[in-house]
Short mmCIF file of C-alpha atoms in Angstrom, two decimals:
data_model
loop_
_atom_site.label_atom_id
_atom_site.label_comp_id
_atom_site.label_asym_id
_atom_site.label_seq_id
_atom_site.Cartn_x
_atom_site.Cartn_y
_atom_site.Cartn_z
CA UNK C 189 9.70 135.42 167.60
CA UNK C 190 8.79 136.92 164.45
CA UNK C 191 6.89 134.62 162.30
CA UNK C 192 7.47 136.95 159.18
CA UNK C 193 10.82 135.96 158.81
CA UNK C 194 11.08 132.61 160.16
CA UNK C 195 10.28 129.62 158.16
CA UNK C 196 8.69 126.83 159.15
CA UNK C 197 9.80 123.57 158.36
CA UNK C 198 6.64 122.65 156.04
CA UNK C 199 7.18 125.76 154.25
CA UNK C 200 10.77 124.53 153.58
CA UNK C 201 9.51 121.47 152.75
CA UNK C 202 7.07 123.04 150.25
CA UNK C 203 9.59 125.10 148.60
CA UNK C 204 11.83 122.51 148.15
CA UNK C 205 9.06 120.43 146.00
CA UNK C 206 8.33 123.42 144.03
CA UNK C 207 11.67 123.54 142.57
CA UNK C 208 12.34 120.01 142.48
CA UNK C 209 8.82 119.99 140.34
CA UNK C 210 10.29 122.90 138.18
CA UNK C 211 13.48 121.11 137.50
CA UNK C 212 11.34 118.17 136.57
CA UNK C 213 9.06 120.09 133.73
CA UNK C 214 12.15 120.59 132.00
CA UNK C 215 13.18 117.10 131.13
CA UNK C 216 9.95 116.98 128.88
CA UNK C 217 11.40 120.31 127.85
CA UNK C 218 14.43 118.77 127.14
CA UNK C 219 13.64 115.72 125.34
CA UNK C 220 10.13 116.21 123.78
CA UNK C 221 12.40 118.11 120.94
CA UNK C 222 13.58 114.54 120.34
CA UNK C 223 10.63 112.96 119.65
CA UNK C 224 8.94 116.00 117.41
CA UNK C 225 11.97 116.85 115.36
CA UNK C 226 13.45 113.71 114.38
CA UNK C 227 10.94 111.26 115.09
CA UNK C 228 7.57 112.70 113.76
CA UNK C 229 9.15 115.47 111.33
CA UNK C 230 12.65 114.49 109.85
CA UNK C 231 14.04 111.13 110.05
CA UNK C 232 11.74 109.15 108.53
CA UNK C 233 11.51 110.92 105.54
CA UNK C 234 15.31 111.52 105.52
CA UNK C 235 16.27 107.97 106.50
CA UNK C 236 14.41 106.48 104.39
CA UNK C 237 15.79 108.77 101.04
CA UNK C 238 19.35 107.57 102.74
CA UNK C 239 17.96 103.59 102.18
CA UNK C 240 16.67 104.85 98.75
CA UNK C 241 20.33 106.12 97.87
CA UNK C 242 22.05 102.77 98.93
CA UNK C 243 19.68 100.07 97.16
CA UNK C 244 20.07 97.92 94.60
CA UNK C 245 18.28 98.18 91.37
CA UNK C 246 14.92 96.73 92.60
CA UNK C 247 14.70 98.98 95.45
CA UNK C 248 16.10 96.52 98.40
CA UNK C 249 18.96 97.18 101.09
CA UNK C 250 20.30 94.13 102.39
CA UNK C 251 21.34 94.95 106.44
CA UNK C 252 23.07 91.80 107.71
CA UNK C 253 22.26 90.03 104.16
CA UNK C 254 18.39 90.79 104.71
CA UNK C 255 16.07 91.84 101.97
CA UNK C 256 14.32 95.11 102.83
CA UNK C 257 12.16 97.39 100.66
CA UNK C 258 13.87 100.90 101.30
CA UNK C 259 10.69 102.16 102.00
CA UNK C 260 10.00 99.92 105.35
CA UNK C 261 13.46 100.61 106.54
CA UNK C 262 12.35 103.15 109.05
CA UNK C 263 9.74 101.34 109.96
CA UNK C 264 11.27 98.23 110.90
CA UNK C 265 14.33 100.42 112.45
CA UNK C 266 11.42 102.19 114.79
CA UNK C 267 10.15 98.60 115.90
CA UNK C 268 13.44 97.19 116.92
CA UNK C 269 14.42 100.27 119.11
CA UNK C 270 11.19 99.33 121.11
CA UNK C 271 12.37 95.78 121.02
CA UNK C 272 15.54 96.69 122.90
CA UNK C 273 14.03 99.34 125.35
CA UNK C 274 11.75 96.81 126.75
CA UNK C 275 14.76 94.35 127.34
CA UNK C 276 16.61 97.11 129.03
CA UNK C 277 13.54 98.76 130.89
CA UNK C 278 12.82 96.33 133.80
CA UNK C 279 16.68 95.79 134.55
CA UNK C 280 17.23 99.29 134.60
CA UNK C 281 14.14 100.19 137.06
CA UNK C 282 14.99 96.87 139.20
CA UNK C 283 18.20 99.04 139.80
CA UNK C 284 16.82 102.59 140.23
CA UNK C 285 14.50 100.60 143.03
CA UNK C 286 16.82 98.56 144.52
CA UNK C 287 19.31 101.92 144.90
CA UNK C 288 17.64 104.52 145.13
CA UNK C 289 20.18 106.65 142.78
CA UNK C 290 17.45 107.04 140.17
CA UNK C 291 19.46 109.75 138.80
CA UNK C 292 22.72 108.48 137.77
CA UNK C 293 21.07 106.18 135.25
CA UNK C 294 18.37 109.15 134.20
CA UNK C 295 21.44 111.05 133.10
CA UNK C 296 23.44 107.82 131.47
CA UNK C 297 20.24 107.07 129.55
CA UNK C 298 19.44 110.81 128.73
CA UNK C 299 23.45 111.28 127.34
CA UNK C 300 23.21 107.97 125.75
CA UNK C 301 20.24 109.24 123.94
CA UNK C 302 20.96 113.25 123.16
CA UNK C 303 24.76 111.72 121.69
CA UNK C 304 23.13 109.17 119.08
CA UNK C 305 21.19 112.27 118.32
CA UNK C 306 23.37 114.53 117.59
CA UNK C 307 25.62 111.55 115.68
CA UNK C 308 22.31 112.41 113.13
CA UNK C 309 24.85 114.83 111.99
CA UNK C 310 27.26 112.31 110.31
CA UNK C 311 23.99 110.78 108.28
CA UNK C 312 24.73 111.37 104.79
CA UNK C 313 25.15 109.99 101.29
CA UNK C 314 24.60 105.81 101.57
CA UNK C 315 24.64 105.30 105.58
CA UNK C 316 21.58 104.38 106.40
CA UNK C 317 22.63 101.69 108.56
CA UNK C 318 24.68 104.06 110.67
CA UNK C 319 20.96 106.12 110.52
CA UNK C 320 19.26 102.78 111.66
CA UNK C 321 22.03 101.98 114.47
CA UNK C 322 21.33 105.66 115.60
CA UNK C 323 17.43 105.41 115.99
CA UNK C 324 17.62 102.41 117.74
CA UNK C 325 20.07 103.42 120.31
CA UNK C 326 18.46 107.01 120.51
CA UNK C 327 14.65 105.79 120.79
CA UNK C 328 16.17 103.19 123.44
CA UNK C 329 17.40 105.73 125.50
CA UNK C 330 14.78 107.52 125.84
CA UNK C 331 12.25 104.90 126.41
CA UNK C 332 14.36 104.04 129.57
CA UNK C 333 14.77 108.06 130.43
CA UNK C 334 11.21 108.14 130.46
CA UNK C 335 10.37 105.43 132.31
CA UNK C 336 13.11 107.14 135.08
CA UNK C 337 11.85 110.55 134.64
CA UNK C 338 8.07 109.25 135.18
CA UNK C 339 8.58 107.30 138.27
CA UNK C 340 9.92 110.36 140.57
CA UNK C 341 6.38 111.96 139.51
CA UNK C 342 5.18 110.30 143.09
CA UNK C 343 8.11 111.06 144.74
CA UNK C 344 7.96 115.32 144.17
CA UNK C 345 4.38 115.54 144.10
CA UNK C 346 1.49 114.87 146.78
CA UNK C 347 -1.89 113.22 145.01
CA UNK C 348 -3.77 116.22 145.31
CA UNK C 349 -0.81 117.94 142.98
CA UNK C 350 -0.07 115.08 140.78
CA UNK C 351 -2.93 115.76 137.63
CA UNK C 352 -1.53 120.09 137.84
CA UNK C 353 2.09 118.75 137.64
CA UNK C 354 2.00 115.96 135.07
CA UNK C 355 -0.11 118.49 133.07
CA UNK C 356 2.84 121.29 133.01
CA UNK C 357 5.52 118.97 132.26
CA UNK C 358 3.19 118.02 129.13
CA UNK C 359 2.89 121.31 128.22
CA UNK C 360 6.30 122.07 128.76
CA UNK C 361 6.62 119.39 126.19
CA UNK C 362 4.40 120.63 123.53
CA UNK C 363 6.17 124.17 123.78
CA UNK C 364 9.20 123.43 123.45
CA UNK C 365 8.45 120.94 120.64
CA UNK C 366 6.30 123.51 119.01
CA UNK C 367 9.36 126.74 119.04
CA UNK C 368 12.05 124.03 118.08
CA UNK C 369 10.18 123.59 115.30
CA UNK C 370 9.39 126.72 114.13
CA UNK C 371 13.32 127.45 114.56
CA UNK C 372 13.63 124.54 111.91
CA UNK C 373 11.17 125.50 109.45
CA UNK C 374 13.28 128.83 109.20
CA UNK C 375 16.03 126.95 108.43
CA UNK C 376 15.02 124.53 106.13
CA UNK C 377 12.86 126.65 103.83
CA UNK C 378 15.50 129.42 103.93
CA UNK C 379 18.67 126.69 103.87
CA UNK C 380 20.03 128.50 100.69
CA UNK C 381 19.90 131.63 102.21
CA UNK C 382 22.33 130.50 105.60
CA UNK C 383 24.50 128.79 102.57
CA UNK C 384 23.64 125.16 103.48
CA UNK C 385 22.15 122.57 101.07
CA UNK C 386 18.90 120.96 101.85
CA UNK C 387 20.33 117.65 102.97
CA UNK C 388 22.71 120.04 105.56
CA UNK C 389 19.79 121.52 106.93
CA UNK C 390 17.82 118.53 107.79
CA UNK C 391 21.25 117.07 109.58
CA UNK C 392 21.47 120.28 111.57
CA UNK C 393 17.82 120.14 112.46
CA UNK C 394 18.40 116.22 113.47
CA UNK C 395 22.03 116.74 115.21
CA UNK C 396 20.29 120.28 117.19
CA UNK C 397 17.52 118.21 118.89
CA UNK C 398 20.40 116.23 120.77
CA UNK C 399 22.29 119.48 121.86
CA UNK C 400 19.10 120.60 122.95
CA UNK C 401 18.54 117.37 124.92
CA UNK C 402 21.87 117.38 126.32
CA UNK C 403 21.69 121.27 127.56
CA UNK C 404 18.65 121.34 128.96
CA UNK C 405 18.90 117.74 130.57
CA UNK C 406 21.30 119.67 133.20
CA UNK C 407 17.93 121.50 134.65
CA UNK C 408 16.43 118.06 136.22
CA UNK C 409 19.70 116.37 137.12
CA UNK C 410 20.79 119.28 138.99
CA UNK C 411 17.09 119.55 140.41
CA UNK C 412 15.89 116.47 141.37
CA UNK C 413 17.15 114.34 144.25
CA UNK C 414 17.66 110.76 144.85
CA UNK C 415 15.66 109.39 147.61
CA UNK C 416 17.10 105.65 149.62
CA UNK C 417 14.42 103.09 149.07
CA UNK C 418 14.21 101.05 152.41
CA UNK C 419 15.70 97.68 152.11
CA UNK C 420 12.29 95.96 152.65
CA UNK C 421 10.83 97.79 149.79
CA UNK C 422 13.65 96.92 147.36
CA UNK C 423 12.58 95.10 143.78
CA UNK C 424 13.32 92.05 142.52
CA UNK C 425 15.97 92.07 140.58
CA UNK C 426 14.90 92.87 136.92
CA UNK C 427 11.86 90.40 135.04
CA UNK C 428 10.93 88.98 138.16
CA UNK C 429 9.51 92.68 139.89
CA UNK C 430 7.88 92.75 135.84
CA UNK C 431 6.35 89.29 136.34
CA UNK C 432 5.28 89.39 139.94
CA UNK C 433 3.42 92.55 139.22
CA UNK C 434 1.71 90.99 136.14
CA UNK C 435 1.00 88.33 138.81
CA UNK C 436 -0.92 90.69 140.65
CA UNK C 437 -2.54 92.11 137.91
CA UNK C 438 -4.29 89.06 137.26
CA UNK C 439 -6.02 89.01 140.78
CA UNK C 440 -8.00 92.69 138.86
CA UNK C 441 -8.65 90.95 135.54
CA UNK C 442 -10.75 93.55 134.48
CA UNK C 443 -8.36 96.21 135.11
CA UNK C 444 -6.08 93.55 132.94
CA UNK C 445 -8.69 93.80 130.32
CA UNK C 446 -8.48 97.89 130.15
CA UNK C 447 -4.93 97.81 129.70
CA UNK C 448 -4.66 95.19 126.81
CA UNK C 449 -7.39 97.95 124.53
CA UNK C 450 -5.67 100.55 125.69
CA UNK C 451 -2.17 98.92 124.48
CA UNK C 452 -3.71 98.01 121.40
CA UNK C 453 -5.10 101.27 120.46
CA UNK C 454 -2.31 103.26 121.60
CA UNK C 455 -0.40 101.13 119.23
CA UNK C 456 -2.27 102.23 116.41
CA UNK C 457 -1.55 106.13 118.38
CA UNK C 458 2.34 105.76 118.55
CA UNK C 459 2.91 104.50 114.52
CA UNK C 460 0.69 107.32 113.38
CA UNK C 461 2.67 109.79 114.70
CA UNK C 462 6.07 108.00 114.06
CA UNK C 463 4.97 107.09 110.25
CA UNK C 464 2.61 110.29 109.16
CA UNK C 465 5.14 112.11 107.55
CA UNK C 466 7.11 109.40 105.92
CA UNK C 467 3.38 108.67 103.87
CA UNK C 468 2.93 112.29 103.52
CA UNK C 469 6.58 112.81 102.18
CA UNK C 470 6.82 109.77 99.77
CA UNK C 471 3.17 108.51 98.73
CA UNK C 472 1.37 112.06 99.12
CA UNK C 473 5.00 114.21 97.49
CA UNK C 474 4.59 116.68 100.35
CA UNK C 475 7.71 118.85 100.93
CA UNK C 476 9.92 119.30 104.48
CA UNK C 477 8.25 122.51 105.04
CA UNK C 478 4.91 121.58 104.52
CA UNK C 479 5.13 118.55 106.76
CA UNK C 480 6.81 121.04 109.27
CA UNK C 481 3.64 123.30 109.55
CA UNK C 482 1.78 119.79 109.74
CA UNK C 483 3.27 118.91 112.83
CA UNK C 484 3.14 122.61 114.25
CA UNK C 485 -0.55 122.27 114.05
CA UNK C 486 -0.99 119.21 115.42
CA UNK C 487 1.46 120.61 118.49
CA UNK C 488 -1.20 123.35 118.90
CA UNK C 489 -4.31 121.36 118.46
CA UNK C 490 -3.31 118.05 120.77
CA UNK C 491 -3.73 120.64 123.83
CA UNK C 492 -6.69 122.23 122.36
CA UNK C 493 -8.08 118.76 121.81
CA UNK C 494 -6.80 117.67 125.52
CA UNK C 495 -9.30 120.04 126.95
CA UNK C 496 -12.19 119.68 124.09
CA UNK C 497 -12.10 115.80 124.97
CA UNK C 498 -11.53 116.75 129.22
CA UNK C 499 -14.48 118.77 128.81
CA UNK C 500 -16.45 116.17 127.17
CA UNK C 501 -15.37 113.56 129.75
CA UNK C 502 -16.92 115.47 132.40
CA UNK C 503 -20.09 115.57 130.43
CA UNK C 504 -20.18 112.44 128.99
CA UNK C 505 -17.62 110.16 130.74
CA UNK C 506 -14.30 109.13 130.21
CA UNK C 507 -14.92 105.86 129.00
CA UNK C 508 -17.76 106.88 126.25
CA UNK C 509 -14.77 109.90 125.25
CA UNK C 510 -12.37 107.56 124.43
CA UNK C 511 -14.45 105.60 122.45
CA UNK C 512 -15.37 108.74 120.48
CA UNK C 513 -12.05 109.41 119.89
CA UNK C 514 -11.21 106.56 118.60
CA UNK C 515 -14.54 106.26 115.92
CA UNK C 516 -12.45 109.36 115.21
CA UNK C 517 -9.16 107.81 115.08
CA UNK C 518 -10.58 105.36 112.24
CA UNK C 519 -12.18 107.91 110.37
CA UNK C 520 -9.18 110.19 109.87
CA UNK C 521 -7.01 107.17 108.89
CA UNK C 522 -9.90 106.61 106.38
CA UNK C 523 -9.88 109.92 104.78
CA UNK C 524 -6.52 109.22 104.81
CA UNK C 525 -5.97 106.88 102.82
CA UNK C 526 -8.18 108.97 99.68
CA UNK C 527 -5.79 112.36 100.56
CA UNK C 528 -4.74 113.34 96.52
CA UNK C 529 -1.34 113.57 96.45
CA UNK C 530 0.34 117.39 95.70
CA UNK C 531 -2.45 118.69 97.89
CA UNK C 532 -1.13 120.20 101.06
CA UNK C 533 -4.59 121.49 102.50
CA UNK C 534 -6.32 117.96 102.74
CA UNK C 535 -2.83 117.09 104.83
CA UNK C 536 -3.51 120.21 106.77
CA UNK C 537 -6.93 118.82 107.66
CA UNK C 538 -5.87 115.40 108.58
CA UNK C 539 -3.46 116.82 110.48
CA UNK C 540 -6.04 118.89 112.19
CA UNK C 541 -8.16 115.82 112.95
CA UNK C 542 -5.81 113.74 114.76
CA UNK C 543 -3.94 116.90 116.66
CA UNK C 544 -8.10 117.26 118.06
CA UNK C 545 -7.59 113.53 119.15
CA UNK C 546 -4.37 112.53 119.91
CA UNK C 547 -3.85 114.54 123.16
CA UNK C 548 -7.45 113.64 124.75
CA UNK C 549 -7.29 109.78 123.89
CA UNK C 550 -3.63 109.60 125.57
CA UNK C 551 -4.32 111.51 128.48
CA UNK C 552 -7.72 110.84 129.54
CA UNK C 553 -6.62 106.82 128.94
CA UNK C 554 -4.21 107.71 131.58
CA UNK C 555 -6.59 109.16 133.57
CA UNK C 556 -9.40 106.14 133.33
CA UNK C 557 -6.47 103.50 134.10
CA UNK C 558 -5.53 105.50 137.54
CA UNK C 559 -9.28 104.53 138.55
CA UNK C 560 -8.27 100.75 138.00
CA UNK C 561 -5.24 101.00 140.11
CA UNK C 562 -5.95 99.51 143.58
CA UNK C 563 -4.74 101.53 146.31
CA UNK C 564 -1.54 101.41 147.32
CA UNK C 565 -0.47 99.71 144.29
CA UNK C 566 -0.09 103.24 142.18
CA UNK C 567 3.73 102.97 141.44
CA UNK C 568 4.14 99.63 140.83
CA UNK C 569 0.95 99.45 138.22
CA UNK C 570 2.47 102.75 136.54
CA UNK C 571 5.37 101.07 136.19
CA UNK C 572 4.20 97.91 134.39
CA UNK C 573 1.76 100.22 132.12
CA UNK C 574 4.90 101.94 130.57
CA UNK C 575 6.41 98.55 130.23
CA UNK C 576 3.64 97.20 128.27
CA UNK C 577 3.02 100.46 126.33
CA UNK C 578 6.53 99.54 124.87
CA UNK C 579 5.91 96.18 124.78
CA UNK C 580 3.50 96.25 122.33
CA UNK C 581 4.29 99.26 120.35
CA UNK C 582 6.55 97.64 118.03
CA UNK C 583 3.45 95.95 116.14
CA UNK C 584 2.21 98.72 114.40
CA UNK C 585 5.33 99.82 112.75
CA UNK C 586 6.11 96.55 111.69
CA UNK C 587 2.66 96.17 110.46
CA UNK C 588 2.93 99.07 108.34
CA UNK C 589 6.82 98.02 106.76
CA UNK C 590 5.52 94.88 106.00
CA UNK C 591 2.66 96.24 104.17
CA UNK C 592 4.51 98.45 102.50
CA UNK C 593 6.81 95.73 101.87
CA UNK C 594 4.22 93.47 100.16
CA UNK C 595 2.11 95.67 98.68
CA UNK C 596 4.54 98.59 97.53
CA UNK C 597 1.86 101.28 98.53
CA UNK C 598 2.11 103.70 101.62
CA UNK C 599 -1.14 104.07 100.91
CA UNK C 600 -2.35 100.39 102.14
CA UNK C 601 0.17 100.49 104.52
CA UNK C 602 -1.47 103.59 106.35
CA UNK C 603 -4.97 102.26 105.84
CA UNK C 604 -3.63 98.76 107.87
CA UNK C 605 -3.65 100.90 111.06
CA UNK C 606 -7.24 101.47 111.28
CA UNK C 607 -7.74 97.73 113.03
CA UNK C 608 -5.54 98.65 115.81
CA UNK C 609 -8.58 101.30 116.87
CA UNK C 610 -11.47 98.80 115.71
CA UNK C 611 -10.03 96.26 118.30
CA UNK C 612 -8.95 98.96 120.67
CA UNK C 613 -12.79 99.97 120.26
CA UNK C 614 -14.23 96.26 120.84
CA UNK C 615 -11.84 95.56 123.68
CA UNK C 616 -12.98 98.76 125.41
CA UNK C 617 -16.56 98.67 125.03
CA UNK C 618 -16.36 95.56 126.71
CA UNK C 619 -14.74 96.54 129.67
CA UNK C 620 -17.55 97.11 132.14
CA UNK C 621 -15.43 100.01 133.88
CA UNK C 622 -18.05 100.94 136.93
CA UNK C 623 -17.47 97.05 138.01
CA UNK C 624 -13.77 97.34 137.35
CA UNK C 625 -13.27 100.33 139.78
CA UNK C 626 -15.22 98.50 142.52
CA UNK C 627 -13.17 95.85 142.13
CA UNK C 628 -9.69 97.37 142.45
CA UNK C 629 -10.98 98.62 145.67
CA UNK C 630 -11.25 102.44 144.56
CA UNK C 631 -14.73 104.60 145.04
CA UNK C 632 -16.77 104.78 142.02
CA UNK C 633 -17.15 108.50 140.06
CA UNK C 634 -20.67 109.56 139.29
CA UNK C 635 -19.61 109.73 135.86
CA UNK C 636 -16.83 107.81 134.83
#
């Protein structure tokens, strides 16, 4: 028999990973776009000039006979679409479990989300409640696509794989954020010459990061296969897999006490990046393009700063990394809050200071908490740490529309953030993580 030309079953086996882990990259391809176009670069600033347009004379809209600054609009918008994602979340993973036919909802949530997105289009003149209807649906969606799109990670890759593959879809991410946004910088700054007003362009730009979505969302779906779940392994149905795995969690109360700093300082993570270029927009007068380039080089510097910080980690540990990051976090919010207005180079810097943080904090938290995880228990833990990432992610934007909302200044409202990463600090430092590991069962890193 000639073993050139006959394959073995493993090596079918392998190949067949290898493109299912290909078609998987591309759904951070796909909807990373999302998230860097219109939630970091465009809406906010655009949303909330649509709020601006339709307020009365002392600067309020009045949703549902409500009295909202314009300005905290977006904000408060933001907040509620985490609201509804985790009350859709757990009922839509109880199904996915009990099924197995993860993919029907990945696409339903995925179509659900690039459609509100390219509705963007239709955002004009006085509608900013049709904006905030939009974001919440959109942001929803993709919370729950995520979640989806996360939980086959196990399923296509052994644990010796797992760090290589999570680590391409992420960059996947990051490049395809960082050209779609270069594509819209083109067309913004030159918007006259493609005959379109400003106002145009930015609804393009918003309505193109949908299609985008939507097209490349095909990849994965026609990738990635559903697998039976076992009837014995079936969830509960909905908040009671949520609870009894919280349940559990409390029998590891240290690795309990690791994930409430993480959620708080990852808190502080998600509204800076949501909320930097409304206060760079409308208390620093920054224009579109310059808040573009912003984002750009953050794009480039979060994976520079991924490896800086990895590199640290191995040096230092990941626990004392983290920390450093986030005396770093609270510095750069600092300076931030003294940035002169009309000065686009101090925003370049800031920019440059949390792009060298924000990639390292997020993944080598992820990292750190897979240490905590007892064995056996990977999934299920995963699955309630993406829950409660959500969970609590709707503070900070709040907290930042309501100080804008009582003080009038982005300005305070920016500088409010900085006690998400003091308490994310405190809570962290006191996690004795060596103990923690031990613990959940797991061996204990020389340097951790």
């Amino acid at each position: 028999m000639d073993t050139d030309t006959v394959r073995s079953p493993a090596a079918d086996d392998s190949a067949g990973r290898r493109r299912e882990q290909r078609g998987w990259y591309f759904y951070d391809w796909a909807c990373s776009v999302y998230s860097t176009t219109v939630v970091t670069v465009f809406l906010g600033p655009y949303l909330t000039t649509v709020a601006e347009a339709a307020a009365d004379a002392d600067g309020f809209v009045h949703p549902l006979g409500v009295p909202i600054r314009a300005g905290s609009f977006f904000a408060y918008a933001v907040s509620l679409s985490v609201v509804a994602a985790v009350l859709v979340m757990p009922l839509v993973g109880a199904a996915a479990d009990r099924t197995g036919r993860k993919k029907p909802l990945l696409a339903a949530a995925a179509y659900t989300g690039a459609a509100a997105t390219a509705g963007m289009f239709f955002l004009d003149g006085d509608r900013y409640l049709l904006g905030g209807l939009l974001l919440v649906v959109a942001n929803a969606a993709q919370s729950v696509a995520m979640m989806l799109y996360n939980s086959y990670l196990p399923q296509i890759a052994p644990p010796e794989e797992r760090d290589a593959v999570s680590s391409r879809g992420w960059a996947f991410g990051y490049a395809a954020g960082a050209l779609v946004l270069v594509a819209n910088l083109v067309l913004y700054t030159g918007h006259d010459s493609f005959g379109v007003s400003e106002g145009m362009a930015v609804r393009i730009c918003l309505a193109s990061a949908g299609l985008w979505w939507g097209a490349f969302a095909l990849i994965p779906l026609r990738r990635l296969r559903d697998r039976r779940t076992p009837a014995r392994e079936a969830a509960l149905p909905g908040f009671r897999q949520l609870a009894a795995t919280v349940r559990d969690m409390r029998r590891h109360p240290l690795t309990l006490a690791f994930l409430l700093a993480y959620l708080v300082y990852n808190d502080g993570i998600q509204t800076v990046i949501s909320q930097a270029s409304v206060y760079g927009s409308k208390e620093l007068g920054l224009g579109q393009s310059t808040l573009i380039v912003a984002v750009l080089l953050v794009q480039v510097l979060a994976v520079a700063g991924a490896l800086l910080l990895g590199r640290l980690a191995r040096r230092y540990g990941a626990k004392r990394t983290i920390l450093g990051s986030l005396v770093a976090w609270t510095l750069t919010l600092a300076a931030g809050y003294f940035l002169p207005a009309g000065a686009p180079v101090w925003f370049f810097v800031l920019a440059a200071g949390i792009g060298l943080v924000l990639g390292g904090s997020q993944a080598l938290s992820r990292s750190l908490f897979s240490h905590l995880v007892p064995p056996g228990k990977e999934a299920e833990y995963f699955s309630a740490y993406e829950i409660s990432d959500r969970g609590l992610s709707w503070l900070g934007p709040l907290l930042f529309g309501l100080t804008y909302q009582l003080t009038g200044s982005y300005r305070d409202a920016i500088l409010s953030l900085v006690g998400f990463f003091v308490l994310g600090f405190v809570l962290l430092a006191r996690v004795p993580v060596r103990r923690a590991i031990a613990d959940a069962g797991n061996p204990v890193p020389q340097r951790i």
